[in-house]
Short mmCIF file of C-alpha atoms and ligand atoms in Angstrom, two decimals:
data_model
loop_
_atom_site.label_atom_id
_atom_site.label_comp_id
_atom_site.label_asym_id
_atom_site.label_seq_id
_atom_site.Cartn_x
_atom_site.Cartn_y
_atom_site.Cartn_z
CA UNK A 1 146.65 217.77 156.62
CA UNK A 2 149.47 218.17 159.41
CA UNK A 3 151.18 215.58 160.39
CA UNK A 4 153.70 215.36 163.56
CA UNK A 5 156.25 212.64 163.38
CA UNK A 6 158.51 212.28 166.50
CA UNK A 7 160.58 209.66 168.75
CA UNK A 8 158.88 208.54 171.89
CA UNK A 9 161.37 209.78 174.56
CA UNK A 10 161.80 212.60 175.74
CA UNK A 11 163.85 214.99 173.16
CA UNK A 12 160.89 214.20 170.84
CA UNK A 13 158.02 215.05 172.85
CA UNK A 14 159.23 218.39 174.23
CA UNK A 15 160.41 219.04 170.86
CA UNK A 16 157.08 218.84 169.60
CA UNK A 17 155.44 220.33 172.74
CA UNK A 18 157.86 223.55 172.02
CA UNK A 19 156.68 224.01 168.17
CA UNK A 20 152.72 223.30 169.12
CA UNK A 21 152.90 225.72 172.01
CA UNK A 22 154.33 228.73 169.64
CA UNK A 23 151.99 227.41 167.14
CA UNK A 24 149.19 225.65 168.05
CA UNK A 25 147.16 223.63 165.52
CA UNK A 26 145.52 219.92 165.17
CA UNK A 27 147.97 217.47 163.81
CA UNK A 28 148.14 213.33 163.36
CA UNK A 29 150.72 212.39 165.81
CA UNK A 30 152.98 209.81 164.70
CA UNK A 31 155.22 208.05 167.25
CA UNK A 32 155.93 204.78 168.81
CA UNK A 33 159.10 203.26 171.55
CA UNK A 34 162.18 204.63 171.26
CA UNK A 35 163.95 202.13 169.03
CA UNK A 36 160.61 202.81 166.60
CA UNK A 37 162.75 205.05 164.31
CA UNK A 38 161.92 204.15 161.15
CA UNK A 39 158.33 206.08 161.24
CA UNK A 40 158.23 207.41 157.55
CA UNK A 41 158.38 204.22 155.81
CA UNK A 42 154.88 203.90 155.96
CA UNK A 43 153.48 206.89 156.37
CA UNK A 44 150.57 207.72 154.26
CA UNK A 45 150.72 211.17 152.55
CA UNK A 46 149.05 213.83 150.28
CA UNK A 47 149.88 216.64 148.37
CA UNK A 48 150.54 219.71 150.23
CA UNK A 49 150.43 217.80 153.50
CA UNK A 50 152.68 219.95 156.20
CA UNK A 51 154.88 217.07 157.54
CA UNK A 52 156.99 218.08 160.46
CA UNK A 53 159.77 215.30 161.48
CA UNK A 54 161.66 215.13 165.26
CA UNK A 55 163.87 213.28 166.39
CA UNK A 56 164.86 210.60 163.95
CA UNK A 57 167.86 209.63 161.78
CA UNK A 58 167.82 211.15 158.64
CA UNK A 59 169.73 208.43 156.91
CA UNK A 60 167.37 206.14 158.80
CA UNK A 61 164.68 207.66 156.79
CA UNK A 62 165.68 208.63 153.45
CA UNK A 63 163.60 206.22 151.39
CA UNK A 64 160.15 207.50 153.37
CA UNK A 65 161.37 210.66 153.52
CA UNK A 66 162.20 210.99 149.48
CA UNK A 67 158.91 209.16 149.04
CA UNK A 68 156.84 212.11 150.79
CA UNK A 69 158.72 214.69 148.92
CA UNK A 70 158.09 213.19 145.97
CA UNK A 71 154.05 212.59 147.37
CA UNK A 72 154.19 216.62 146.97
CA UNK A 73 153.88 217.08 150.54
CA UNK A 74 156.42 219.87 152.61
CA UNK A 75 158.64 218.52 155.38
CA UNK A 76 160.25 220.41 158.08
CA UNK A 77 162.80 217.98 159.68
CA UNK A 78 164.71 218.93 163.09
CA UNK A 79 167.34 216.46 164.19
CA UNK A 80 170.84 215.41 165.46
CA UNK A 81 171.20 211.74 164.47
CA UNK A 82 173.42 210.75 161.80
CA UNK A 83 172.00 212.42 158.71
CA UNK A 84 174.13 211.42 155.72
CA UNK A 85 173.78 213.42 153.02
CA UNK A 86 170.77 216.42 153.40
CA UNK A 87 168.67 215.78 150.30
CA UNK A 88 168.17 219.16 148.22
CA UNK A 89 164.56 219.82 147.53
CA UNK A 90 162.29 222.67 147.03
CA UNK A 91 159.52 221.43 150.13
CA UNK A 92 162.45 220.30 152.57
CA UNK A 93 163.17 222.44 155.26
CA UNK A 94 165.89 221.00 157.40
CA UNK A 95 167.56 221.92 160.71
CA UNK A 96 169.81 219.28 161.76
CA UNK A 97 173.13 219.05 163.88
CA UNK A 98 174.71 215.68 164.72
CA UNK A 99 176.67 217.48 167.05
CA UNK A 100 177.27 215.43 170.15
CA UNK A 101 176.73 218.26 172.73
CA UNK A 102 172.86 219.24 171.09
CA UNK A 103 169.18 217.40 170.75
CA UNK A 104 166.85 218.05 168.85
CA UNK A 105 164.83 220.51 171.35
CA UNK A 106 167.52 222.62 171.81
CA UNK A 107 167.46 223.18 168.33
CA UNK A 108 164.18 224.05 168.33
CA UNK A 109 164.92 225.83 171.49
CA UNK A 110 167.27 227.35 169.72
CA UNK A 111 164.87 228.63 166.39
CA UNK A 112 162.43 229.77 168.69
CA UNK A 113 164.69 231.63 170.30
CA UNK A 114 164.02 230.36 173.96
CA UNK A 115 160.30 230.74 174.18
CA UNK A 116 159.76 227.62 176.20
CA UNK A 117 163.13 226.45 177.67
CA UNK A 118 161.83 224.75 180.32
CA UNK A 119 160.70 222.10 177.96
CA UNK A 120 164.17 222.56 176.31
CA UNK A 121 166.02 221.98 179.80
CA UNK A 122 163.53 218.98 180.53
CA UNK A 123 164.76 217.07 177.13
CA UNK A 124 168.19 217.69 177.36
CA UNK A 125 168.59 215.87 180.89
CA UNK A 126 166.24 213.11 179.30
CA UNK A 127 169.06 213.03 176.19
CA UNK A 128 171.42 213.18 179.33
CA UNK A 129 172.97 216.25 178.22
CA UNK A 130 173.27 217.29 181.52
CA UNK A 131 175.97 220.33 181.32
CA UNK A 132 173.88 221.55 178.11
CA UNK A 133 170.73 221.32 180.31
CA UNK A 134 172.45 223.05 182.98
CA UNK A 135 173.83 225.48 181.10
CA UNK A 136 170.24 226.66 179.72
CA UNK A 137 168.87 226.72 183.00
CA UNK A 138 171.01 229.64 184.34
CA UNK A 139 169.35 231.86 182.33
CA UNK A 140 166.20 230.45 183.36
CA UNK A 141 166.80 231.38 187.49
CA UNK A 142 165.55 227.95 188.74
CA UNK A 143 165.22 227.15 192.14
CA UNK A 144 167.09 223.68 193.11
CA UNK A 145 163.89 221.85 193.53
CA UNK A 146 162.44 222.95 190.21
CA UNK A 147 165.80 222.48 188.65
CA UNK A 148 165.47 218.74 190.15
CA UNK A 149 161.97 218.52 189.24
CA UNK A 150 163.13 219.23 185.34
CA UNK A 151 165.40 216.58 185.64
CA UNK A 152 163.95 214.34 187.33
CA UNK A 153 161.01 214.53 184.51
CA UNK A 154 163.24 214.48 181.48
CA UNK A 155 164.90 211.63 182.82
CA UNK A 156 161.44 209.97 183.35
CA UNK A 157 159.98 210.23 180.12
CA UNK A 158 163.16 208.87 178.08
CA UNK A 159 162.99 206.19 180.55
CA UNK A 160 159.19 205.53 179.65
CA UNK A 161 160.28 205.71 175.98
CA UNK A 162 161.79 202.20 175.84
CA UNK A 163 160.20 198.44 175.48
CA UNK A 164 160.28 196.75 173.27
CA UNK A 165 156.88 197.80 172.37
CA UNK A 166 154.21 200.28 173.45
CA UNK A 167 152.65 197.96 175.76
CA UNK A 168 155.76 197.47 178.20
CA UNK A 169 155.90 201.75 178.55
CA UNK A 170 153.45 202.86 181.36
CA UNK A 171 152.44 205.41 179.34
CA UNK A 172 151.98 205.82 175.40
CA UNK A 173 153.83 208.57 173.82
CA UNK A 174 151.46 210.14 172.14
CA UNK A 175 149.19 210.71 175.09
CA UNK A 176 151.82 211.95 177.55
CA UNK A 177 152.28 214.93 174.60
CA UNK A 178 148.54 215.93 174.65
CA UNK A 179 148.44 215.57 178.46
CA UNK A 180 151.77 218.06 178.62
CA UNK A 181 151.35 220.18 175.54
CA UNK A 182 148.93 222.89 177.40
CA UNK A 183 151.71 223.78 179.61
CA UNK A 184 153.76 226.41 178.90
CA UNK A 185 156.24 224.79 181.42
CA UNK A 186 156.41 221.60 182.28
CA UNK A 187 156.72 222.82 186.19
CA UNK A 188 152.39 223.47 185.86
CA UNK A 189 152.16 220.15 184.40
CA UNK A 190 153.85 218.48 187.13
CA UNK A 191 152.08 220.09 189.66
CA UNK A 192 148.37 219.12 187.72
CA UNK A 193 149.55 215.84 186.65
CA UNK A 194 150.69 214.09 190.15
CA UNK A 195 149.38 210.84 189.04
CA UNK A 196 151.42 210.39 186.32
CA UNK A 197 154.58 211.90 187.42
CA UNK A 198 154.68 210.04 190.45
CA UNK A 199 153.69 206.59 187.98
CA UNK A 200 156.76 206.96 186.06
CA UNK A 201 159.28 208.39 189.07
CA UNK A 202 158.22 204.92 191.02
CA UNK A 203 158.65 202.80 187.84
CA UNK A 204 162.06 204.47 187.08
CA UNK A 205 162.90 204.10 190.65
CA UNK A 206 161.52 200.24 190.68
CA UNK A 207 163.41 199.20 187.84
CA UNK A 208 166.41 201.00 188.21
CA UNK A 209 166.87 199.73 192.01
CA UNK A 210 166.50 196.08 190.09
CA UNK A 211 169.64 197.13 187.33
CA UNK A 212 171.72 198.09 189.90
CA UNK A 213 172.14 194.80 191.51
CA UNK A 214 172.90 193.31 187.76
CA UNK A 215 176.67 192.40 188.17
CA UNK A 216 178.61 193.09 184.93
CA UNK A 217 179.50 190.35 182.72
CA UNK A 218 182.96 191.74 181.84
CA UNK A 219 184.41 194.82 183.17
CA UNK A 220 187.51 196.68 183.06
CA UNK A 221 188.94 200.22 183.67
CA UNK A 222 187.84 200.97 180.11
CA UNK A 223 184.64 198.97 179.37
CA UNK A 224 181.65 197.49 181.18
CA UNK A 225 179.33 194.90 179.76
CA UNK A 226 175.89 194.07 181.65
CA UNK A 227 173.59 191.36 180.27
CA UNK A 228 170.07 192.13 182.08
CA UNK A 229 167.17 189.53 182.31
CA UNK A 230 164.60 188.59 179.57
CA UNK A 231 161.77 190.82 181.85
CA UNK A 232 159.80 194.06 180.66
CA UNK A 233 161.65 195.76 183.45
CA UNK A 234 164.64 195.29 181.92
CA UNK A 235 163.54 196.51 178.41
CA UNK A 236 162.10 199.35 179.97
CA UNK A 237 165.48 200.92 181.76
CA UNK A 238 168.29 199.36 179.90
CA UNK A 239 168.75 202.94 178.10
CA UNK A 240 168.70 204.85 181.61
CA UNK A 241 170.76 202.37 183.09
CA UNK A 242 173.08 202.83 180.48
CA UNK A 243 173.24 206.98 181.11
CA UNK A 244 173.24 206.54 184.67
CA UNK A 245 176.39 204.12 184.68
CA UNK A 246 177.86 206.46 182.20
CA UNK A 247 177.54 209.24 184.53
CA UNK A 248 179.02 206.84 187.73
CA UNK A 249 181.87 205.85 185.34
CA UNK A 250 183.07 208.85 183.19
CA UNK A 251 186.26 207.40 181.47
CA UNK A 252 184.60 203.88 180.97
CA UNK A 253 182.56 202.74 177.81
CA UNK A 254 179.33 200.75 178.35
CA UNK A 255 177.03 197.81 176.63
CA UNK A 256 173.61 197.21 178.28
CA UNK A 257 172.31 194.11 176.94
CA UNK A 258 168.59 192.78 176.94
CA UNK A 259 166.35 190.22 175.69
CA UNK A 260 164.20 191.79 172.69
CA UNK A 261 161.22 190.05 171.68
CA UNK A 262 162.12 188.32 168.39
CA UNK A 263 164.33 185.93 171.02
CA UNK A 264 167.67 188.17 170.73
CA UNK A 265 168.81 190.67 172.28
CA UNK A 266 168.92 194.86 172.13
CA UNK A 267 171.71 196.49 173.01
CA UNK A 268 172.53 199.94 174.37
CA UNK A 269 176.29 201.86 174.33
CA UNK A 270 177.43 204.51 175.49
CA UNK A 271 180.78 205.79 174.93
CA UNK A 272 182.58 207.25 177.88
CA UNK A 273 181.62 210.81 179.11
CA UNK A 274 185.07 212.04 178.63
CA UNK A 275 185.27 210.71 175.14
CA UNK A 276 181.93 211.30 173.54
CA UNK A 277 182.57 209.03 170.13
CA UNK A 278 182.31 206.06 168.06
CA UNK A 279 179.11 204.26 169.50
CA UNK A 280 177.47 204.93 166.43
CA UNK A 281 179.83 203.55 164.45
CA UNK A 282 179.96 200.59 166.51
CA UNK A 283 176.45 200.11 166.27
CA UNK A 284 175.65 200.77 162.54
CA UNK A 285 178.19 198.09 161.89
CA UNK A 286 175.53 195.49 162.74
CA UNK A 287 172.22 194.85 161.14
CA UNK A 288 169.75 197.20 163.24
CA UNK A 289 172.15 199.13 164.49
CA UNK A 290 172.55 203.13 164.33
CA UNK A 291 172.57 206.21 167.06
CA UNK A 292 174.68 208.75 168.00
CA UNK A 293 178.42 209.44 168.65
CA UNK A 294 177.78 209.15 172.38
CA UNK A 295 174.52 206.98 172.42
CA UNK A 296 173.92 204.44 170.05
CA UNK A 297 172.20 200.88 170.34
CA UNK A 298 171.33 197.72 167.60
CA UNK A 299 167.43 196.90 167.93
CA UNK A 300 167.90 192.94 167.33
CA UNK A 301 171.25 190.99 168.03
CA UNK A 302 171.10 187.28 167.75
CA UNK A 303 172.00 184.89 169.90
CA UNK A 304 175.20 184.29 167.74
CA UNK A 305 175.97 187.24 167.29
CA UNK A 306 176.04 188.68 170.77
CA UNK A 307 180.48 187.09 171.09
CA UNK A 308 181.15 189.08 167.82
CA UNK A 309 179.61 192.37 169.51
CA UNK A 310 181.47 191.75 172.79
CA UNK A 311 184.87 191.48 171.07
CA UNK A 312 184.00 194.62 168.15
CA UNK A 313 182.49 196.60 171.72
CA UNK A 314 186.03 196.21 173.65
CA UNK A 315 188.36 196.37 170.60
CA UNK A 316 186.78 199.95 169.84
CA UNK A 317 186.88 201.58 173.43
CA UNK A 318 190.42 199.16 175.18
MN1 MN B 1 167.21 213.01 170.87
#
């Protein structure tokens, strides 16, 4: 059997939507939010099962992953989260680079060697890589409006990706893959699919009109800190919000903080634009936590423990 396992937003999907479209074939999709990362723990497998693996923490997933292998099945794993050590093993085929200026579809972009860069261009605005994205699309001889269109789409489905479960996205995952993986660019999907582009462009405008008038709880030339309210709006664009007061505020650091279901709280940083490090550190010193040098975020923070993250947030970016 194949199996596809990728992250919910929007570097997973295209990623997946690039490899499908260059090879096309029926797989088990395996997906869930965005802070769903730990997606081989459970996963059932069989011998010779082709297992291919987007978009999630290697360290994250060592045990599952070292389980499959050893299940006999062959895994082809494509990433740029924090990886640890790359296990050596005969059915482990690994392309990962936890470079802070790549995602995992311009990797694949990358291996396939630009076959479907739209989708490539889409992700990286939705990983806000947005000089990277740029950058592609040169070579690609976009108009403005389909250059904004990209954008604007990438943006929307990493916004859709988090919740705090699948029933606060407007749209499953898994579904917006199979309705976008028969496009060879995601331009003809748009332009089929106006109910559901213009579904997640009014949510993301909705919600993100709501952030915006969130005043911060503590801000300074260096850090902001914004506590949002326990609503499914708010769980919904606290990742976005996060990238888009990155972008307003290049040389400041930023905490989103919302209300998570188990009654705590999940947080979102992101280090400052100009200074692309440390938020995963930050956030894998916490139960939960993990992400990338420039992105990172802790699933569950309790109550307590929210002080202790303020002080450990402003200590590592004053
Ligand atoms: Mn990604």
């Amino acid at each position: 059997m194949r199996i596809d396992v990728f992250n919910g937003d929007a570097d997973g999907i295209c990623a997946l939507i690039q490899l499908r479209l260059d090879k096309p074939c029926e797989s088990k999709l395996v997906t869930g939010t965005k802070r769903d990362i730990l997606l081989l723990e459970k996963l059932p497998v069989e011998n010779d099962d082709e297992v291919t693996v987007l978009d999630i923490s290697l360290e994250t997933n060592r045990q599952g992953l070292a389980r499959i292998l050893d299940a006999g099945a062959h895994v082809f794993y494509v990433d740029h989260h924090q990886s640890g050590a790359i296990p050596m093993h005969s059915r482990l085929t690994t392309l990962i680079d936890i470079n802070s200026n790549v995602c995992t579809s311009l990797l694949v972009n990358g291996l396939l060697r630009g076959k479907y860069s739209e989708w490539a261009v889409t992700a990286a605005f939705g990983d806000n890589l947005t000089q990277q994205a740029q950058q592609l699309a040169l070579s690609l001889k976009l108009s403005d409006a389909d250059l904004s269109n990209l954008k604007e789409l990438g943006q929307c489905l990493n916004y859709n990706s988090y919740g705090g479960t699948i029933s606060d996205l407007h749209f499953a995952p898994d579904l917006l893959y199979r309705e976008m993986v028969g496009y060879p660019s995601p331009l003809e999907f748009i332009k089929d699919n106006q109910y559901i582009y213009q579904k997640l462009l009014a949510g993301y405008q909705d919600d993100m009109a709501q952030a915006l008038k969130t005043k911060a709880e503590f801000s300074s030339n260096l850090v902001g800190v914004y506590i949002l309210p326990d609503e499914a709006w708010a769980r919904r664009v606290s990742g976005v919000f996060g990238n888009v007061l990155a972008n307003q505020n290049p040389s400041r650091a930023h905490a989103v903080v919302s209300y998570n279901a188990q009654g705590g709280f999940q947080v979102s940083v992101r280090a400052p634009q100009i200074n692309k490090n440390g938020a995963d550190e930050l956030c894998s010193a916490f139960p939960t936590g993990g992400g990338r040098k420039s992105a990172a975020g802790i699933n569950h923070l309790s109550v307590e423990q929210l002080p202790a993250f303020i002080r450990a947030f402003a200590e590592k970016y004053n």
